[in-house]
Coordinates of C-alpha atoms in Angstrom, one line a residue:
M60 CA -55.8 133.0 -238.9
V61 CA -59.2 133.1 -236.9
P62 CA -60.8 129.8 -236.8
V63 CA -64.3 129.9 -237.0
T64 CA -67.2 127.2 -236.7
L65 CA -70.6 128.0 -238.5
R66 CA -73.3 125.9 -236.8
G67 CA -76.9 125.4 -237.2
V68 CA -79.9 123.0 -235.0
Y69 CA -82.5 122.5 -236.8
E70 CA -85.9 120.2 -235.5
R71 CA -87.2 119.2 -238.5
S72 CA -85.4 116.8 -241.6
I73 CA -83.9 118.7 -244.2
A74 CA -84.0 117.9 -248.0
R75 CA -82.2 120.7 -249.6
E76 CA -80.1 123.7 -248.0
D77 CA -78.2 126.4 -249.3
L78 CA -76.0 128.5 -247.1
V79 CA -75.1 131.8 -248.0
I80 CA -72.2 134.2 -246.1
A81 CA -72.4 138.1 -246.9
P82 CA -69.0 139.6 -248.5
T83 CA -67.1 141.6 -246.7
D84 CA -64.5 143.8 -247.1
A85 CA -62.9 143.3 -243.8
F86 CA -62.1 139.7 -243.9
D87 CA -60.9 136.5 -246.8
W88 CA -61.9 133.3 -245.5
I89 CA -61.7 130.0 -246.9
Q90 CA -63.7 126.9 -246.1
L91 CA -61.7 124.1 -244.2
A92 CA -63.6 121.1 -244.7
Q93 CA -66.9 119.9 -246.3
D94 CA -70.3 120.5 -244.0
D95 CA -70.5 118.2 -241.2
W96 CA -74.4 116.9 -240.8
H97 CA -75.1 114.6 -238.0
R98 CA -78.0 113.9 -235.6
E99 CA -76.7 115.2 -231.9
R100 CA -79.1 114.5 -228.6
I101 CA -79.6 118.2 -226.7
D102 CA -81.8 118.0 -223.6
G103 CA -82.9 114.3 -224.3
R104 CA -84.6 115.7 -227.7
S105 CA -82.6 114.7 -231.1
Y106 CA -81.7 117.3 -233.6
M107 CA -80.1 117.9 -236.8
V108 CA -77.0 119.9 -236.3
M109 CA -74.6 121.1 -239.0
E110 CA -71.3 122.6 -238.3
R111 CA -69.2 124.6 -241.2
K112 CA -65.4 125.4 -239.8
L113 CA -64.0 128.9 -241.6
A114 CA -60.7 130.3 -241.4
L115 CA -60.8 134.3 -241.4
F116 CA -57.9 136.3 -242.4
P117 CA -58.1 139.7 -241.5
K118 CA -57.4 142.6 -244.4
R119 CA -56.7 145.4 -242.3
A120 CA -56.5 146.7 -238.6
G121 CA -59.4 147.8 -236.4
P122 CA -63.0 146.6 -236.4
G123 CA -64.5 144.3 -238.9
R124 CA -67.5 142.7 -239.6
F125 CA -67.9 138.7 -240.8
G126 CA -71.5 138.0 -241.8
P127 CA -74.5 137.3 -241.9
A128 CA -75.2 134.0 -242.7
E129 CA -78.3 133.0 -244.5
H130 CA -79.3 129.3 -244.9
S131 CA -82.1 128.5 -247.2
L132 CA -83.9 125.1 -246.3
T133 CA -86.2 122.8 -247.6
I134 CA -87.8 120.9 -244.4
I135 CA -90.1 118.3 -243.9
T136 CA -93.0 119.1 -242.0
T137 CA -94.7 116.8 -239.7
A138 CA -97.4 116.1 -242.2
S139 CA -94.5 115.1 -244.7
Q140 CA -94.7 117.9 -246.7
R141 CA -91.9 119.9 -248.4
A142 CA -92.1 123.3 -246.8
E143 CA -89.1 126.4 -247.5
A144 CA -87.7 128.0 -244.5
L145 CA -85.0 130.7 -244.2
V146 CA -82.5 130.9 -241.1
R147 CA -80.8 133.9 -240.5
S148 CA -77.7 134.6 -238.3
S149 CA -76.0 137.7 -236.4
P150 CA -73.2 139.1 -238.4
M151 CA -70.1 138.7 -235.8
E152 CA -68.1 141.7 -234.6
L153 CA -64.1 141.4 -234.4
S154 CA -61.3 143.5 -233.3
V155 CA -58.0 142.9 -235.3
G156 CA -54.5 144.6 -234.0
S157 CA -51.9 146.2 -235.7
F158 CA -49.1 144.3 -237.1
P159 CA -46.1 145.0 -234.8
T160 CA -43.5 146.4 -237.5
D161 CA -44.9 148.9 -240.6
R162 CA -42.0 147.8 -242.7
G163 CA -41.5 144.4 -244.5
W164 CA -43.7 141.8 -245.5
H165 CA -46.6 141.6 -243.2
F166 CA -46.6 137.6 -242.8
A167 CA -48.4 135.9 -239.4
A168 CA -48.3 132.4 -239.1
S169 CA -47.5 129.5 -236.8
D170 CA -44.8 126.2 -237.4
V171 CA -43.2 128.4 -240.0
T172 CA -40.3 125.8 -241.6
L173 CA -37.6 126.6 -243.7
Q174 CA -35.7 123.6 -246.1
D175 CA -32.5 124.3 -248.1
A176 CA -31.6 121.7 -250.6
L177 CA -28.7 121.5 -252.7
S178 CA -27.9 119.4 -256.2
T179 CA -24.4 119.2 -255.4
D180 CA -21.4 120.6 -253.4
P181 CA -21.7 124.4 -254.3
A182 CA -17.9 125.1 -253.2
A183 CA -16.5 122.5 -255.6
L184 CA -18.6 122.9 -258.7
Q185 CA -16.8 121.0 -261.9
D186 CA -15.6 123.6 -264.2
G187 CA -18.8 125.1 -266.2
A188 CA -21.2 123.4 -264.1
T189 CA -24.0 124.6 -262.1
V190 CA -25.9 124.0 -258.7
T191 CA -29.3 124.2 -258.4
R192 CA -30.7 125.6 -255.0
T193 CA -34.0 125.0 -253.7
V194 CA -35.9 126.5 -250.7
T195 CA -39.5 125.5 -249.5
L196 CA -41.0 127.7 -247.0
R197 CA -43.8 126.3 -245.4
A198 CA -46.5 127.9 -242.8
H199 CA -49.4 126.6 -241.0
G200 CA -52.2 129.2 -241.1
V201 CA -52.0 131.4 -244.2
L202 CA -52.7 131.1 -247.5
P203 CA -50.0 130.6 -250.2
E204 CA -50.5 134.6 -251.7
M205 CA -49.9 135.9 -248.1
L206 CA -46.2 134.0 -248.1
P207 CA -43.4 136.7 -248.8
P208 CA -42.5 137.4 -252.3
R209 CA -39.0 135.3 -253.7
P210 CA -35.6 136.6 -252.2
V211 CA -33.7 138.9 -254.8
V212 CA -30.0 137.0 -255.7
S213 CA -27.7 139.5 -257.7
E214 CA -24.4 138.9 -257.8
N215 CA -21.7 140.3 -260.3
W216 CA -19.6 137.2 -260.2
L217 CA -22.6 135.0 -260.4
I218 CA -25.1 133.9 -263.1
T219 CA -28.2 133.2 -261.8
F220 CA -31.6 131.0 -263.3
A221 CA -34.8 131.6 -261.3
A222 CA -37.3 129.0 -262.1
P223 CA -41.1 129.9 -261.6
V224 CA -42.2 129.9 -257.8
Q225 CA -44.7 127.4 -256.7
R226 CA -47.4 127.9 -254.4
T227 CA -49.6 124.8 -253.0
L228 CA -52.2 124.7 -250.7
E229 CA -53.7 122.2 -248.3
L230 CA -56.7 122.1 -245.9
T231 CA -56.3 120.6 -243.2
P232 CA -58.6 120.4 -239.9
D233 CA -56.7 123.1 -238.0
G234 CA -56.4 125.3 -241.0
P235 CA -54.7 126.0 -244.1
V236 CA -51.1 125.0 -244.7
A237 CA -49.4 126.7 -247.2
S238 CA -45.9 126.2 -249.0
V239 CA -44.0 128.0 -251.6
I240 CA -41.0 127.1 -253.6
W241 CA -38.2 129.0 -254.8
T242 CA -35.7 127.4 -257.1
W243 CA -32.2 128.9 -258.7
Q244 CA -29.5 127.7 -260.9
F245 CA -26.0 129.2 -259.9
R246 CA -23.2 129.1 -262.4
P247 CA -20.0 131.0 -261.2
E248 CA -19.1 134.0 -264.0
T249 CA -15.0 133.8 -263.5
G250 CA -14.6 130.3 -261.1
E251 CA -13.7 133.0 -258.4
P252 CA -15.4 131.6 -255.1
G253 CA -17.6 133.8 -253.7
V254 CA -20.5 133.7 -250.6
L255 CA -23.8 134.3 -250.7
E256 CA -25.6 136.2 -247.7
P257 CA -28.1 134.6 -245.5
V258 CA -31.6 135.9 -246.1
V259 CA -33.3 136.8 -242.8
I260 CA -37.2 135.9 -243.1
P261 CA -39.4 138.0 -240.1
Y262 CA -42.8 136.8 -239.3
F263 CA -45.4 137.2 -236.5
D264 CA -45.8 134.1 -234.6
T265 CA -49.1 133.6 -233.8
K266 CA -48.6 131.0 -230.7
T267 CA -46.2 133.0 -229.1
R268 CA -47.6 136.6 -229.8
Q269 CA -44.1 137.5 -230.6
M270 CA -41.8 138.2 -234.1
A271 CA -39.7 135.3 -234.9
Q272 CA -37.9 134.7 -238.2
V273 CA -36.7 131.8 -240.4
E274 CA -32.9 132.5 -242.6
I275 CA -32.0 130.9 -245.8
P276 CA -28.3 130.5 -244.8
A277 CA -25.1 131.4 -246.3
L278 CA -24.0 129.9 -249.6
P279 CA -20.1 129.5 -250.9
I280 CA -20.3 129.0 -254.5
G281 CA -17.0 128.2 -256.4
Y282 CA -15.1 125.9 -259.0
A283 CA -12.9 123.0 -257.6
S284 CA -10.4 123.8 -260.0
F285 CA -9.8 127.6 -258.7
R286 CA -9.4 126.4 -255.3
D287 CA -7.1 123.3 -256.1
N288 CA -5.0 125.8 -258.3
Q289 CA -5.3 128.4 -254.9
V290 CA -3.8 125.7 -252.5
D291 CA -1.2 124.2 -255.0
A292 CA 0.8 127.5 -256.3
G293 CA -0.6 129.8 -253.7
R294 CA -0.2 128.3 -250.4
I295 CA 1.3 131.2 -248.2
S296 CA 3.0 130.3 -244.7
A297 CA 2.2 132.3 -241.5
G298 CA 5.3 133.9 -241.5
S299 CA 5.2 135.2 -245.0
R300 CA 1.6 136.2 -244.5
W301 CA 2.8 138.4 -241.5
L302 CA 5.6 139.6 -243.8
L303 CA 3.3 140.7 -246.0
A304 CA 0.9 142.3 -243.6
A305 CA 3.7 144.4 -242.6
T306 CA 4.8 145.2 -245.5
F307 CA 1.5 146.7 -246.8
A308 CA 1.4 148.4 -243.5
A309 CA 4.9 149.9 -244.3
G310 CA 3.7 151.0 -248.0
L311 CA 0.7 153.0 -246.6
A312 CA 3.1 154.7 -243.8
L313 CA 5.6 155.7 -246.3
G314 CA 2.8 157.1 -249.0
A315 CA 1.3 159.3 -246.4
A316 CA 4.6 160.5 -245.2
V317 CA 5.2 161.2 -249.0
M318 CA 1.8 163.3 -249.0
A319 CA 2.2 165.1 -246.2
R320 CA 5.6 166.4 -247.6
W321 CA 4.6 167.0 -251.1
Y322 CA 0.9 167.9 -250.8
R323 CA -0.8 170.5 -248.4
P324 CA -1.4 168.9 -245.1
D325 CA -5.3 169.4 -245.4
R326 CA -4.9 167.1 -249.0
A327 CA -2.7 165.0 -246.7
R328 CA -5.4 164.1 -244.4
L329 CA -8.0 163.6 -247.0
A330 CA -5.8 161.3 -249.0
A331 CA -5.2 159.2 -246.1
A332 CA -8.3 158.8 -244.9
R333 CA -9.7 158.0 -248.6
L334 CA -6.7 155.1 -248.6
A335 CA -7.8 153.9 -245.1
R336 CA -11.9 154.1 -246.0
H337 CA -10.7 152.3 -249.1
W338 CA -9.1 149.4 -247.9
S339 CA -11.7 148.7 -244.5
P340 CA -14.3 146.5 -245.1
L341 CA -16.2 147.9 -242.4
P342 CA -18.2 151.0 -244.0
R343 CA -19.1 148.6 -246.6
W344 CA -20.5 146.1 -244.4
H345 CA -22.2 148.1 -242.2
L346 CA -24.0 149.5 -245.2
R347 CA -25.0 146.3 -246.6
Q348 CA -26.4 145.2 -242.9
A349 CA -28.3 148.5 -242.6
A350 CA -29.6 147.8 -246.0
R351 CA -30.7 144.2 -244.9
S352 CA -32.6 145.3 -242.1
G353 CA -34.5 148.3 -243.7
D354 CA -34.1 150.3 -241.2
L355 CA -33.7 153.2 -243.3
L356 CA -32.2 155.8 -240.0
A357 CA -29.6 153.4 -240.0
L358 CA -29.2 153.0 -243.2
R359 CA -28.4 157.2 -243.8
G360 CA -26.0 156.8 -241.3
A361 CA -24.2 153.5 -242.7
A362 CA -24.4 155.7 -245.9
E363 CA -22.8 159.2 -244.2
A364 CA -20.2 156.9 -243.3
Y365 CA -19.4 155.0 -246.1
L366 CA -18.6 157.9 -248.7
R367 CA -18.5 161.8 -247.4
P368 CA -19.2 164.4 -249.7
E369 CA -15.6 165.3 -250.7
E370 CA -14.5 161.5 -251.4
A371 CA -17.1 161.1 -254.0
A372 CA -16.0 160.6 -257.6
D373 CA -19.4 161.3 -258.6
P374 CA -21.0 163.4 -256.2
A375 CA -24.3 164.4 -258.4
L376 CA -25.0 160.4 -258.3
R377 CA -24.4 160.4 -254.2
R378 CA -26.7 163.5 -253.9
A379 CA -29.5 161.5 -255.6
A380 CA -29.3 158.9 -254.1
L381 CA -29.3 160.4 -250.8
A382 CA -32.3 162.9 -251.6
R383 CA -34.2 159.5 -252.5
L384 CA -33.4 158.0 -248.9
D385 CA -34.1 161.3 -247.4
A386 CA -37.5 161.3 -249.5
A387 CA -38.4 157.7 -248.2
I388 CA -37.6 159.3 -244.6
Y389 CA -39.1 162.5 -244.0
G390 CA -41.4 162.2 -246.6
R391 CA -45.4 162.5 -246.0
R392 CA -46.3 159.3 -248.0
A393 CA -44.8 156.3 -246.8
A394 CA -43.3 154.0 -250.2
E395 CA -41.2 151.1 -250.5
F396 CA -37.7 151.9 -251.1
D397 CA -35.2 150.0 -252.9
T398 CA -32.4 149.1 -250.8
A399 CA -30.4 147.5 -253.7
R400 CA -30.8 150.0 -255.7
F401 CA -29.4 152.7 -253.2
V402 CA -26.3 150.7 -252.2
A403 CA -25.8 150.0 -255.9
D404 CA -26.0 153.8 -256.8
L405 CA -23.6 154.8 -253.9
R406 CA -20.7 152.1 -254.7
R407 CA -20.8 153.3 -258.2
A408 CA -20.4 157.3 -257.2
A409 CA -17.6 155.7 -254.8
R410 CA -16.3 153.5 -257.7
S411 CA -13.6 155.0 -259.2
G412 CA -11.7 154.6 -255.1
V413 CA -8.8 156.3 -254.3
K414 CA -8.2 159.6 -256.7
S415 CA -4.9 161.5 -257.0
T416 CA -4.8 165.0 -255.3
G417 CA -3.0 166.2 -258.3
S418 CA 0.8 166.9 -258.7
R419 CA 3.6 168.3 -256.8
P420 CA 2.6 172.3 -256.8
R421 CA 5.4 174.2 -259.3
P422 CA 7.0 177.3 -257.7
A423 CA 5.8 180.9 -258.3
P424 CA 7.4 182.6 -261.4
A425 CA 10.2 185.0 -260.3
A426 CA 8.3 188.0 -261.4
A427 CA 5.6 187.0 -258.9
L428 CA 7.9 186.6 -255.8
P429 CA 8.4 189.0 -253.3
P430 CA 12.0 191.0 -253.6
P431 CA 14.5 189.6 -251.2
P432 CA 14.6 191.0 -247.5

């Protein structure tokens, strides 16, 4: 936001006035308050002064022009007669810098605050109950339509109802204050607890001249009955947990040894890699982190680490998803890339998990064997 004050100083009394600002394609603007007309003494003489406070919002980077302004007046002459007069100002030239980042929502403001309100404890819901989450984002120095869109919440284990977005504007002497309210209703589909990951909202702080961010915190959701049943019937001691972990590790080692004995070594190594990749949460976590950050190069590397070509259950779907990502990275035309769809396609390509590498090779027929020495 660029604060601007239009000021006119007049010797004569004014009976009628009309101020018109020429349209411009470089700025949006809004009037912050009613015009202030008052008498002011300047160099010992009394003048009629008009002030109008505006807030300008650049539409693009680079040089821009605002104005000119034309003030049509009906003045009272010294002979107490009415006369028409036109006062015209010069246009104002402004140079606007580029936004620090190219990707993501361009959002510049000051004093950005976020409030997160819940209707009940989401981690201890009654069976069949819902929790209402209301997030209010408030920012100084922006218009409501400049605030970012509502975050998309979509999980397989959760039923989500999103209410219409509410945007409001409050005009103050220091500039506009915009607010947006996002409301969701959540209900677990199976009752098994889950966690909604945090949502980071970056913006450019016009006070510090640096990038900053606010965050919608993570939200655990689940039914209290499911948690109670797990505590009553499924409590596992620390010793039992260690025993289960050791048993699981031994089973993996035994399976790898059996595959190395019955299958070819290269297939055994591939199957072992599939097992490790299937059970390790790190590749999937890196993939989701890269998708949330919007860094497409990091997303490309995480996708390769998450699903290798030889491990894909659906190679065609994997190739198509990576082709879209490569086009977004290296294509001449920059376009919005749907990271959520990319991650979903990649997970579908690997959904069958660890596949059987085949049965034990059968011995060749006797006729095909070489004669004994």
